[in-house]
Structures are given as C-alpha cells and as structure tokens.
Coordinates of C-alpha atoms in Angstrom, one line a residue:
M1 CA 6.5 88.4 52.8
R2 CA 8.2 89.8 55.9
K3 CA 8.9 87.4 58.8
N4 CA 8.3 88.4 62.3
I5 CA 11.6 89.3 63.9
P6 CA 12.5 89.1 67.6
K7 CA 11.6 92.3 69.5
E8 CA 15.1 92.6 70.7
L9 CA 16.3 93.3 67.1
T10 CA 13.8 96.0 66.4
Y11 CA 15.6 98.4 68.7
Y12 CA 18.6 98.4 66.3
L13 CA 16.4 99.7 63.5
K14 CA 16.0 102.9 65.5
L15 CA 19.7 103.8 65.2
G16 CA 20.7 106.9 63.3
D17 CA 23.0 104.9 61.0
A18 CA 21.8 102.6 58.3
V19 CA 21.0 99.1 59.6
V20 CA 20.3 95.8 57.9
I21 CA 19.3 92.6 59.8
V22 CA 20.1 89.3 58.2
D23 CA 19.1 85.8 59.3
Q24 CA 21.2 82.7 59.6
N25 CA 20.4 81.8 56.0
Q26 CA 21.9 85.1 54.9
L27 CA 18.5 86.5 53.9
I28 CA 17.6 90.2 54.7
I29 CA 14.8 90.2 57.2
D30 CA 14.6 94.0 57.9
V31 CA 16.2 97.3 57.2
N32 CA 15.6 100.8 58.5
Q33 CA 14.9 104.0 56.6
Q34 CA 18.5 105.1 56.5
Y35 CA 19.4 101.9 54.8
E36 CA 16.7 102.5 52.2
T37 CA 18.2 105.9 51.6
I38 CA 21.8 104.6 51.1
T39 CA 20.9 101.8 48.8
G40 CA 17.9 103.4 47.0
Y41 CA 15.9 100.2 47.5
K42 CA 12.6 100.1 49.4
R43 CA 12.4 97.9 52.5
E44 CA 9.6 95.8 51.0
F45 CA 11.9 95.0 48.0
L46 CA 14.9 94.1 50.1
I47 CA 13.3 91.8 52.7
G48 CA 13.7 88.2 51.7
L49 CA 16.6 88.9 49.3
P50 CA 20.1 87.3 49.8
V51 CA 22.4 89.9 51.4
D52 CA 24.9 89.0 48.6
C53 CA 22.8 90.9 46.1
L54 CA 24.4 94.2 47.2
K55 CA 28.0 93.0 46.9
S56 CA 30.4 94.7 44.5
S57 CA 33.3 93.2 42.5
V58 CA 35.4 96.2 43.6
T59 CA 35.6 94.9 47.2
P60 CA 38.5 92.5 47.3
F61 CA 37.4 88.9 47.8
V62 CA 39.6 88.6 50.9
M63 CA 37.4 91.1 52.7
Y64 CA 34.5 88.7 52.4
K65 CA 36.7 85.8 53.4
S66 CA 37.8 87.8 56.5
L67 CA 34.1 88.7 57.3
N68 CA 32.9 85.1 57.0
S69 CA 35.8 83.7 59.0
T70 CA 35.2 86.2 61.8
L71 CA 31.4 85.7 62.0
K72 CA 31.8 82.0 62.0
K73 CA 33.7 82.4 65.3
G74 CA 30.8 84.3 66.7
Q75 CA 32.7 87.5 66.8
P76 CA 31.7 91.0 65.4
W77 CA 33.5 92.1 62.2
S78 CA 34.2 95.6 61.0
G79 CA 35.8 96.9 57.8
T80 CA 35.5 99.0 54.7
M81 CA 33.4 97.8 51.7
V82 CA 32.1 99.0 48.4
N83 CA 28.4 98.5 47.7
V84 CA 26.2 99.2 44.7
N85 CA 23.0 101.1 45.1
K86 CA 19.9 101.0 42.9
S87 CA 21.4 103.6 40.5
L88 CA 24.5 101.4 40.1
E89 CA 26.6 104.0 41.9
L90 CA 29.5 102.7 44.0
R91 CA 29.4 103.7 47.7
Y92 CA 32.3 103.2 50.2
S93 CA 31.0 102.3 53.6
F94 CA 32.4 101.5 57.0
I95 CA 30.5 98.5 58.2
T96 CA 30.2 96.7 61.5
I97 CA 28.4 93.3 61.5
T98 CA 27.5 91.7 64.9
P99 CA 26.2 88.2 65.4
I100 CA 23.4 88.1 68.0
E101 CA 21.9 84.9 69.3
I102 CA 18.3 84.9 70.4
T103 CA 16.6 81.7 71.6
G104 CA 19.2 79.6 69.9
I105 CA 19.0 81.3 66.5
I106 CA 21.8 83.5 65.2
Y107 CA 21.0 86.9 63.5
Y108 CA 23.4 89.4 62.0
V109 CA 23.0 93.1 62.6
G110 CA 24.9 95.3 60.1
V111 CA 25.5 99.0 60.8
L112 CA 26.7 101.1 57.9
R113 CA 28.1 104.6 57.6
L114 CA 29.1 106.1 54.3
A115 CA 32.8 106.9 54.1
E116 CA 33.0 110.7 53.9
Q117 CA 29.4 110.5 52.6
L118 CA 30.7 110.6 49.1
L119 CA 29.6 109.0 45.9
I120 CA 32.3 107.8 43.5
D121 CA 30.7 109.9 40.8
E122 CA 31.0 113.0 43.0
V123 CA 34.7 112.2 43.5
N124 CA 35.1 111.9 39.7
Q125 CA 33.3 115.2 39.0
H126 CA 34.7 117.4 41.8
K127 CA 38.0 115.8 42.6
I128 CA 37.1 115.8 46.4
D129 CA 40.2 114.9 48.4
Q130 CA 41.5 112.1 46.2
K131 CA 44.4 111.5 48.6
E132 CA 41.9 110.3 51.2
L133 CA 40.1 108.1 48.6
F134 CA 43.4 106.4 47.7
K135 CA 44.0 105.6 51.4
L136 CA 40.5 104.2 51.6
L137 CA 41.1 102.0 48.6
A138 CA 44.3 100.7 50.0
L139 CA 42.9 100.0 53.4
S140 CA 39.8 98.2 52.0
S141 CA 42.2 95.8 50.3
E142 CA 44.4 95.1 53.3
M143 CA 42.1 95.4 56.4
R144 CA 43.2 91.9 57.6
D145 CA 46.3 93.3 59.2
V146 CA 45.6 95.7 62.1
N147 CA 49.0 97.3 61.6
I148 CA 48.7 97.8 57.8
A149 CA 47.2 101.3 58.2
E150 CA 50.2 102.5 60.1
H151 CA 52.6 101.1 57.5
L152 CA 50.8 102.5 54.6
L153 CA 50.6 106.0 56.1
N154 CA 54.2 105.8 57.3
V155 CA 55.3 105.0 53.7
Q156 CA 53.3 107.9 52.4
K157 CA 54.6 110.3 55.0
L158 CA 58.2 109.3 54.3
A159 CA 57.6 109.4 50.6
E160 CA 56.3 113.0 50.9
E161 CA 59.4 114.1 52.9
F162 CA 61.7 112.3 50.5
L163 CA 60.1 113.7 47.3
L164 CA 59.9 117.2 48.6
S165 CA 63.7 117.0 49.2
L166 CA 64.2 115.7 45.7
F167 CA 62.0 118.5 44.3
E168 CA 64.1 121.1 46.0
D169 CA 67.2 119.5 44.6
R170 CA 67.1 120.8 41.1
T171 CA 69.4 118.0 39.9
Y172 CA 66.3 115.8 39.4
H173 CA 64.2 118.4 37.5
L174 CA 61.0 117.1 39.1
S175 CA 57.7 119.0 38.7
L176 CA 55.5 119.5 41.7
E177 CA 52.6 117.8 39.9
Y178 CA 54.6 114.7 39.3
V179 CA 55.8 114.7 42.9
S180 CA 52.3 115.1 44.2
K181 CA 51.1 112.1 42.1
I182 CA 53.8 109.8 43.5
I183 CA 52.9 110.8 47.0
E184 CA 49.2 110.2 46.4
Y185 CA 49.7 106.8 44.8
S186 CA 52.3 105.6 47.2
V187 CA 49.7 104.3 49.6
L188 CA 48.6 101.8 46.9
H189 CA 52.0 100.2 46.5
D190 CA 51.0 96.8 48.1
I191 CA 47.4 96.7 47.1
G192 CA 48.1 93.4 45.3
K193 CA 48.6 91.6 48.6
S194 CA 44.8 91.5 48.8
G195 CA 45.1 88.4 46.6
I196 CA 47.7 86.6 48.7
P197 CA 46.4 83.8 51.1
E198 CA 46.6 84.8 54.8
S199 CA 48.5 81.7 55.6
I200 CA 51.4 83.0 53.5
L201 CA 51.0 86.7 54.0
Y202 CA 51.1 86.5 57.8
K203 CA 53.2 83.4 58.3
A204 CA 55.3 83.6 61.4
G205 CA 58.3 81.6 60.0
S206 CA 60.2 81.6 56.8
L207 CA 58.3 81.0 53.5
T208 CA 58.9 77.9 51.5
V209 CA 60.1 78.2 47.9
Y210 CA 56.5 77.7 46.7
E211 CA 55.2 80.3 49.1
K212 CA 57.8 82.8 48.0
K213 CA 56.7 82.4 44.4
I214 CA 53.1 83.2 45.3
M215 CA 54.2 86.2 47.4
K216 CA 56.2 87.6 44.4
M217 CA 53.0 87.6 42.4
H218 CA 51.5 90.5 44.4
P219 CA 52.9 93.3 42.2
L220 CA 51.1 91.8 39.1
M221 CA 48.0 91.2 41.2
G222 CA 48.1 94.8 42.2
V223 CA 48.1 96.0 38.6
D224 CA 45.1 93.9 38.0
V225 CA 43.3 95.4 41.0
L226 CA 44.3 98.9 39.9
N227 CA 42.8 98.3 36.4
K228 CA 39.6 97.0 37.9
L229 CA 39.3 100.0 40.2
S230 CA 40.0 102.4 37.3
D231 CA 37.4 100.7 35.1
E232 CA 34.8 100.9 37.9
M233 CA 35.5 104.6 38.4
N234 CA 35.3 105.4 34.7
N235 CA 39.1 106.0 34.5
T236 CA 38.7 109.5 35.9
V237 CA 40.0 109.2 39.5
F238 CA 43.5 108.3 38.5
D239 CA 44.8 111.4 36.7
D240 CA 48.0 109.5 35.7
K241 CA 47.4 105.8 36.1
K242 CA 50.8 105.0 34.7
I243 CA 52.5 106.4 37.8
A244 CA 50.3 104.3 40.1
E245 CA 51.0 101.2 37.9
N246 CA 54.7 101.8 38.0
I247 CA 54.7 102.1 41.8
I248 CA 52.6 98.9 42.3
K249 CA 54.3 96.8 39.6
Y250 CA 58.0 97.7 40.1
H251 CA 58.6 98.7 43.7
H252 CA 60.3 95.3 44.3
E253 CA 62.7 95.6 41.4
N254 CA 66.4 95.9 42.5
W255 CA 69.0 98.2 41.1
D256 CA 71.3 95.3 40.2
G257 CA 68.5 93.4 38.3
T258 CA 67.8 90.7 40.9
G259 CA 64.4 92.0 41.9
Y260 CA 60.9 91.0 40.7
P261 CA 58.5 90.6 38.9
M262 CA 60.4 91.7 35.7
G263 CA 64.0 91.7 36.7
L264 CA 64.6 95.4 35.6
K265 CA 68.0 96.9 36.2
G266 CA 69.2 100.4 37.0
E267 CA 67.3 103.2 35.4
E268 CA 65.1 100.7 33.6
I269 CA 63.2 100.8 36.9
P270 CA 60.8 103.8 36.8
F271 CA 61.9 106.6 39.1
E272 CA 58.7 106.5 41.2
A273 CA 59.2 102.8 41.9
R274 CA 62.9 103.4 43.0
V275 CA 61.7 106.0 45.4
I276 CA 58.9 103.9 47.0
S277 CA 61.2 100.9 47.2
I278 CA 63.5 102.8 49.6
V279 CA 60.8 104.1 51.9
D280 CA 58.9 100.8 51.9
V281 CA 61.9 98.8 53.0
Y282 CA 63.0 101.3 55.6
D283 CA 59.6 101.4 57.3
A284 CA 59.4 97.6 57.1
L285 CA 62.8 97.3 58.8
V286 CA 62.0 99.6 61.7
S287 CA 58.5 98.0 62.3
D288 CA 57.6 94.8 64.1
R289 CA 56.4 92.1 61.8
G290 CA 55.1 88.6 62.5
Y291 CA 58.4 87.1 61.4
K292 CA 60.8 89.6 63.1
K293 CA 61.2 92.3 65.7
A294 CA 61.7 96.0 64.7
W295 CA 65.3 97.0 63.8
T296 CA 66.8 100.1 65.4
K297 CA 67.1 103.2 63.2
E298 CA 70.9 102.7 63.1
E299 CA 70.6 99.1 61.9
A300 CA 68.1 100.1 59.2
L301 CA 70.3 102.9 58.0
S302 CA 73.3 100.6 57.9
Y303 CA 71.3 98.2 55.7
L304 CA 70.3 100.9 53.3
K305 CA 74.0 102.0 52.9
E306 CA 75.1 98.4 52.4
Q307 CA 72.5 98.0 49.6
K308 CA 73.5 101.0 47.6
G309 CA 73.9 99.9 44.0
I310 CA 72.6 96.5 44.9
K311 CA 69.0 96.8 45.9
F312 CA 68.6 100.6 45.7
D313 CA 69.5 103.5 43.4
P314 CA 72.8 104.6 45.0
N315 CA 72.1 108.3 44.5
L316 CA 68.5 108.2 45.8
V317 CA 69.4 106.2 48.9
E318 CA 72.1 108.8 49.8
V319 CA 69.5 111.6 49.6
F320 CA 67.0 109.6 51.6
I321 CA 69.6 108.9 54.4
E322 CA 70.9 112.5 54.5
K323 CA 67.7 114.5 54.0
V324 CA 65.0 112.4 55.5
I325 CA 66.2 109.9 58.1
G326 CA 69.9 110.4 58.8
K327 CA 70.2 114.0 59.8
N328 CA 71.3 113.2 63.4
S329 CA 72.5 109.6 62.8
I330 CA 75.8 108.5 64.2
L331 CA 76.3 106.7 60.9
L332 CA 76.8 110.0 59.1
K333 CA 79.4 111.5 61.5

C-alpha cells in the first residue's frame, strides 16, 4: 500500500520527464505517468518495490558504485544507465538522482530521459546511428572521469583522419567499410577500464607492481564487457565484432613484442589495434592526466618518432605524423 509522501515531493511528479521517488530504504514510494510509460509497469505495481528491481546487468557495476558513493555524500548524481522494462527491452537513459532531506528524512528523486528515445531492438532492426550508440556504451562504462568523453571523442576523431589518409594511400588496400568499422569501434577501446578500481585508475602517483598488473587486465576485461553487450543486443548491433574485439584486446601490444596482454609482435598485432594504439597514446600525451601535465605537440611527436619500431608500427606512425599531426611541425622540417 502507498505511503503518504511529503507534499514537497509531489511537485516533482508533475515534471515532463519520467520521475521516480525512492525512500531511504531504497523502496519506490511514487512514480509519475511518464515513468510508467518508460518502464511499462503500473504505478500501483512499482510502489513498495526495491528500486534495484529495474537494474540491468549491462550497466557496469562501477556505475552503481559511483552512484552510491556520491549519494552517500549527500550530493546529486547523474549518468547513463541501462534499464529493463516490462517487455524485457533494454533502454538507455540519462538519469539524475538528487537526495532531498525533509524533516530529517532523506528521499531520492530520480529524473530519467531516454537516450535518443531509442529501444535497443529498434537499433538492431533499423541500424539507427550506431556510431552514437557506441559512444553511449563507452561513456556509460567510464562516466567516473569527467574528462573521459573528451579523450574518447578525440581518439575517434584522430582515428577517422588517420584511417581516411590510409584509405587514400592505396598501399594498404583498405576498404571503406573496414575503415568505417574501425572508426566506429575505436571509441570502445578502453571499455574494460570499467572494471578497474578507482583507487588505481585515477591514482595521482606511480602505480605499484601489483597495481600495474591489475591495470593491465583491462583489455581482457573489455573483451568480456563486449561479449556481454553483444549477447544482450542479440549479436546484431556489432556488424563485425572481431574488429571491435581486436581493438579492445590488442591496442596495448607493442611492435617489438613487449606489450600486453598477449605479447604479440609486429604484424601479429591486428592492423586496427596498431592504428588505435598510435592515436590513443598521442592523445594521452597531449592531455592533462592526474599523474602528469599535458605534453606539447612537439614533445609528443618526438616521442612517437622515438618509438617507431619499438612501441609502434614504423610505417603507420610515419603516416600519422605526416598526414594527421605533423603537417606544420618543426620536427618535420
């Protein structure tokens, strides 16, 4: 039976977006009509249920960890999550949850808006803007870092410029379809970091030997996440999952065989992983990180040249420097 809720909270139920109100015991105490529409569940059914009943295994556990940690501090939380409606369809939602104290009792007001108003089944059937879907999947796994979106999109943009240059260079005999898939999947390259503890992922100082071993597990964790996502989406969103898997699993392999997780060497490393390795490292170098300040463009290019044949495919890194980054660099004069 529905509990009486404070009058102050009833105003939130009049919002145009879907709203769910949860008490301090994590039980749903009210929802509005828009929330009923999104979930497919009637208000009378939802009231009194644990809010966890609508969780999906597709949403990385670290998202829930971030949510709980933020709310415990009395701060509002926002992020992207995957929820399951009554028809067992997956829906991607942008969610804001705000703790509100009324007469010494904490309530949580959740406001949901569907991402692009798309069902996963609709994406499967009509192939609606998959590139945007992959961005959403990547961001939903890595929302803990406010700068991650910029890095992911920078990598994708650089990869696009790089791959189009390689496509125009007939030496590599690349098809436009293959190039397009690498560009689309590039944004997923670090999706495995969703399983790395925040204390390691965002540590300000150097990692210990033990912490490095954990960090080096993220490519394999990423493959596991990819497989779960693919299974949940009936294997139809990823037109060529092998390309995505190669990028995620092998983008930290080195040309000389000293990389991880498999220690592949030279052309044993899939082409798509060799490409993403270069753009990923370049953007990381020229960006501020918790453990370092951004390098200058010249410093980053110098590093790329030094690592030819060591970390990077020597031919590919030359093309990247000349065609994408180094057009006006003093290093090339």
